[in-house]
PDB file of C-alpha atoms in Angstrom:
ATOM      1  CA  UNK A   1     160.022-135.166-143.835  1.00  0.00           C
ATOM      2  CA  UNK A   2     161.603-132.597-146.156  1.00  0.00           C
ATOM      3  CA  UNK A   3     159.746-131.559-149.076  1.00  0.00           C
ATOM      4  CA  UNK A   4     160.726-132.227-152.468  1.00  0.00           C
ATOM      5  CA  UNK A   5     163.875-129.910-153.311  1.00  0.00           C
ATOM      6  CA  UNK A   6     162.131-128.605-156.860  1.00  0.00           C
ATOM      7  CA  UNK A   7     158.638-127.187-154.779  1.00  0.00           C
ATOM      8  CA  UNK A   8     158.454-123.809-152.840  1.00  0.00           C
ATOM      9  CA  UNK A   9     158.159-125.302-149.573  1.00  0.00           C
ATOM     10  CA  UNK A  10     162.008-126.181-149.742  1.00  0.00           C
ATOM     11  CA  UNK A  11     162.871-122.501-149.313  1.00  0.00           C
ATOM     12  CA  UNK A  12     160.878-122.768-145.767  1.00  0.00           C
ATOM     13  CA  UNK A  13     162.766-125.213-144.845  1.00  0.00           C
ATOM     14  CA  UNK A  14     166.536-123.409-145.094  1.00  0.00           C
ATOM     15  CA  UNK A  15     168.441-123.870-142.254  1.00  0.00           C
ATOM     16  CA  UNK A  16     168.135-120.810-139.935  1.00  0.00           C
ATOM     17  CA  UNK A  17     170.789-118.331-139.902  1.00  0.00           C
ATOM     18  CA  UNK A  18     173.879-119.452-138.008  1.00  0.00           C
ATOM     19  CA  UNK A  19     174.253-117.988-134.616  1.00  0.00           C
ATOM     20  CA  UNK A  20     175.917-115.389-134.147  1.00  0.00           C
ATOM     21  CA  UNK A  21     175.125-114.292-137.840  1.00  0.00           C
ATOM     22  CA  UNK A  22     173.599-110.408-137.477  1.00  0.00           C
ATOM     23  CA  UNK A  23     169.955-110.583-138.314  1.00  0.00           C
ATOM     24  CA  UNK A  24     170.900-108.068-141.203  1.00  0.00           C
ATOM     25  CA  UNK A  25     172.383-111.470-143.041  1.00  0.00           C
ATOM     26  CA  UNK A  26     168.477-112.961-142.975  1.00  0.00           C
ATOM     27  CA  UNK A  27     167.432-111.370-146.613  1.00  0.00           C
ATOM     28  CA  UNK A  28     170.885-112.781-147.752  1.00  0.00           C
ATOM     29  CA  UNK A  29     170.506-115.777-146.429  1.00  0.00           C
ATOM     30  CA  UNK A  30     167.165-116.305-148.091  1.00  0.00           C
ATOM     31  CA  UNK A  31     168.075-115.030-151.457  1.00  0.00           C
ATOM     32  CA  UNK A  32     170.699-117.869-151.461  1.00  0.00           C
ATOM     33  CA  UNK A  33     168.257-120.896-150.770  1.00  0.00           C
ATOM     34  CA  UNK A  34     166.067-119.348-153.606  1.00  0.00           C
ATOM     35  CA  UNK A  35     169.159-119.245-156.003  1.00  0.00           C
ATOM     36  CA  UNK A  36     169.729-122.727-154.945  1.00  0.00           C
ATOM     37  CA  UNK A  37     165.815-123.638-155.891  1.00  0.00           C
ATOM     38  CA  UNK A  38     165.807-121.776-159.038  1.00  0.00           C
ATOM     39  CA  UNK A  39     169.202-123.696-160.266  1.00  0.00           C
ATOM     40  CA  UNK A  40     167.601-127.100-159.990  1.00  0.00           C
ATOM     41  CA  UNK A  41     166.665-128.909-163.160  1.00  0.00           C
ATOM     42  CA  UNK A  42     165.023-132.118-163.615  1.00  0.00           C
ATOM     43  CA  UNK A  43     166.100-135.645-164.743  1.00  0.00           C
ATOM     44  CA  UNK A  44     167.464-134.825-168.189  1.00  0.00           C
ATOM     45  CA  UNK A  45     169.104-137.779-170.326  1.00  0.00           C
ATOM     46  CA  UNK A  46     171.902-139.068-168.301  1.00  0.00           C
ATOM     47  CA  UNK A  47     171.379-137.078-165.658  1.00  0.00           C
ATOM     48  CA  UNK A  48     168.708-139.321-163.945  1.00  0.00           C
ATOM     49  CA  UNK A  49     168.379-137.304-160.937  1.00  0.00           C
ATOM     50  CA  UNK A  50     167.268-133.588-160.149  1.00  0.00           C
ATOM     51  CA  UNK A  51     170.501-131.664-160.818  1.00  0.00           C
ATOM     52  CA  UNK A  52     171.999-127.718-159.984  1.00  0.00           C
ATOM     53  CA  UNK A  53     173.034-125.539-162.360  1.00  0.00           C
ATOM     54  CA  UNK A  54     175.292-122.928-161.853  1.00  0.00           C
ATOM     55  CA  UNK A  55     172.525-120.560-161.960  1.00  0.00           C
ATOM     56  CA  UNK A  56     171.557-117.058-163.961  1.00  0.00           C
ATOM     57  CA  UNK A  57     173.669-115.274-165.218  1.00  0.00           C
ATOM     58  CA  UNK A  58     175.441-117.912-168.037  1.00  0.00           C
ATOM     59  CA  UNK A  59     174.142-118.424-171.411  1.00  0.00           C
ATOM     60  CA  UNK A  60     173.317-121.731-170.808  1.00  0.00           C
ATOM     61  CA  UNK A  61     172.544-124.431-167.908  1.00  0.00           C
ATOM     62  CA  UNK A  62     176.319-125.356-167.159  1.00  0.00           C
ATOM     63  CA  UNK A  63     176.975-129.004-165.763  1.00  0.00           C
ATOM     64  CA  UNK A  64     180.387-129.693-163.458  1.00  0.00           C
ATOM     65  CA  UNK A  65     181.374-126.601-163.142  1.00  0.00           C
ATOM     66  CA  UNK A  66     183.979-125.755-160.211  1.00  0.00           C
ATOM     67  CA  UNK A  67     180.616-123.654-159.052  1.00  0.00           C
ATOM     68  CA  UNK A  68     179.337-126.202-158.424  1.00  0.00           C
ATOM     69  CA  UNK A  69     181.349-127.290-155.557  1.00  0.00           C
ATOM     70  CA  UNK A  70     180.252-124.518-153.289  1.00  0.00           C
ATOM     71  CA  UNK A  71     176.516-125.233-154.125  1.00  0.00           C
ATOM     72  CA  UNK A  72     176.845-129.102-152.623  1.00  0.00           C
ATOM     73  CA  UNK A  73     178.599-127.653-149.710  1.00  0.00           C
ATOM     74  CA  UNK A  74     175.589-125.284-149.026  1.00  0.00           C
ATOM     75  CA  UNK A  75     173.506-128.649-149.568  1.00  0.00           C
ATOM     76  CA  UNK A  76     175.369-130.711-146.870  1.00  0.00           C
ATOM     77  CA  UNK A  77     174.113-128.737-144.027  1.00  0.00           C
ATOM     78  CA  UNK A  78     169.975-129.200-145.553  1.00  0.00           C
ATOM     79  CA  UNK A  79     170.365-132.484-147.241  1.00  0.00           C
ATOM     80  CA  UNK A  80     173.107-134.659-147.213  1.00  0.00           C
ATOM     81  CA  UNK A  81     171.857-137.309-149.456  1.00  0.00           C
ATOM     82  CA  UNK A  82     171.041-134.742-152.258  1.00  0.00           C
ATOM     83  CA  UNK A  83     174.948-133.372-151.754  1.00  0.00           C
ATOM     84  CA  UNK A  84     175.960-136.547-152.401  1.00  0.00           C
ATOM     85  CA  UNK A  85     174.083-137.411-155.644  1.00  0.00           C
ATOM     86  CA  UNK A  86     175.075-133.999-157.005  1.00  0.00           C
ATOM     87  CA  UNK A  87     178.821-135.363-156.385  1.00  0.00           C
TER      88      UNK A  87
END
């Protein structure tokens, strides 16, 4: 079972690094899946779902932003199911 995306655990649980990916990539790679966990916000209003921001860096949580696109791609390859809600 995979853990709740919104708890710590979910970082374990990134897919490896690809093969053929030089192990130098691994502290990358990791830094990405905790952007990804630190973007999620709860249900809010209509949103009645946990949703991704865009992440740090804007003055405010953005919603639909083109961003956004390449975050549910990074999603399909953990959790399809969450990729497709976030669509």
């Amino acid at each position: 079972m995979i853990p709740d995306i919104t708890t710590p655990e979910w970082l374990a649980t990134a897919p490896r690094l690809p093969d053929g990916c030089p192990a130098r990539w691994k502290p990358i790679w990791n830094a990405a899946w905790k952007l990804h966990q630190e973007s999620l916000r709860p249900p809010l209003g209509i949103l009645n779902d946990t949703w991704e921001t865009v992440g740090k860096g804007y003055f405010m949580p953005a919603f639909g932003h083109w961003d956004l696109v390449h975050s549910v791609l990074d999603h399909l390859v953990h959790d399809v199911e969450f990729a497709a809600r976030q669509l």
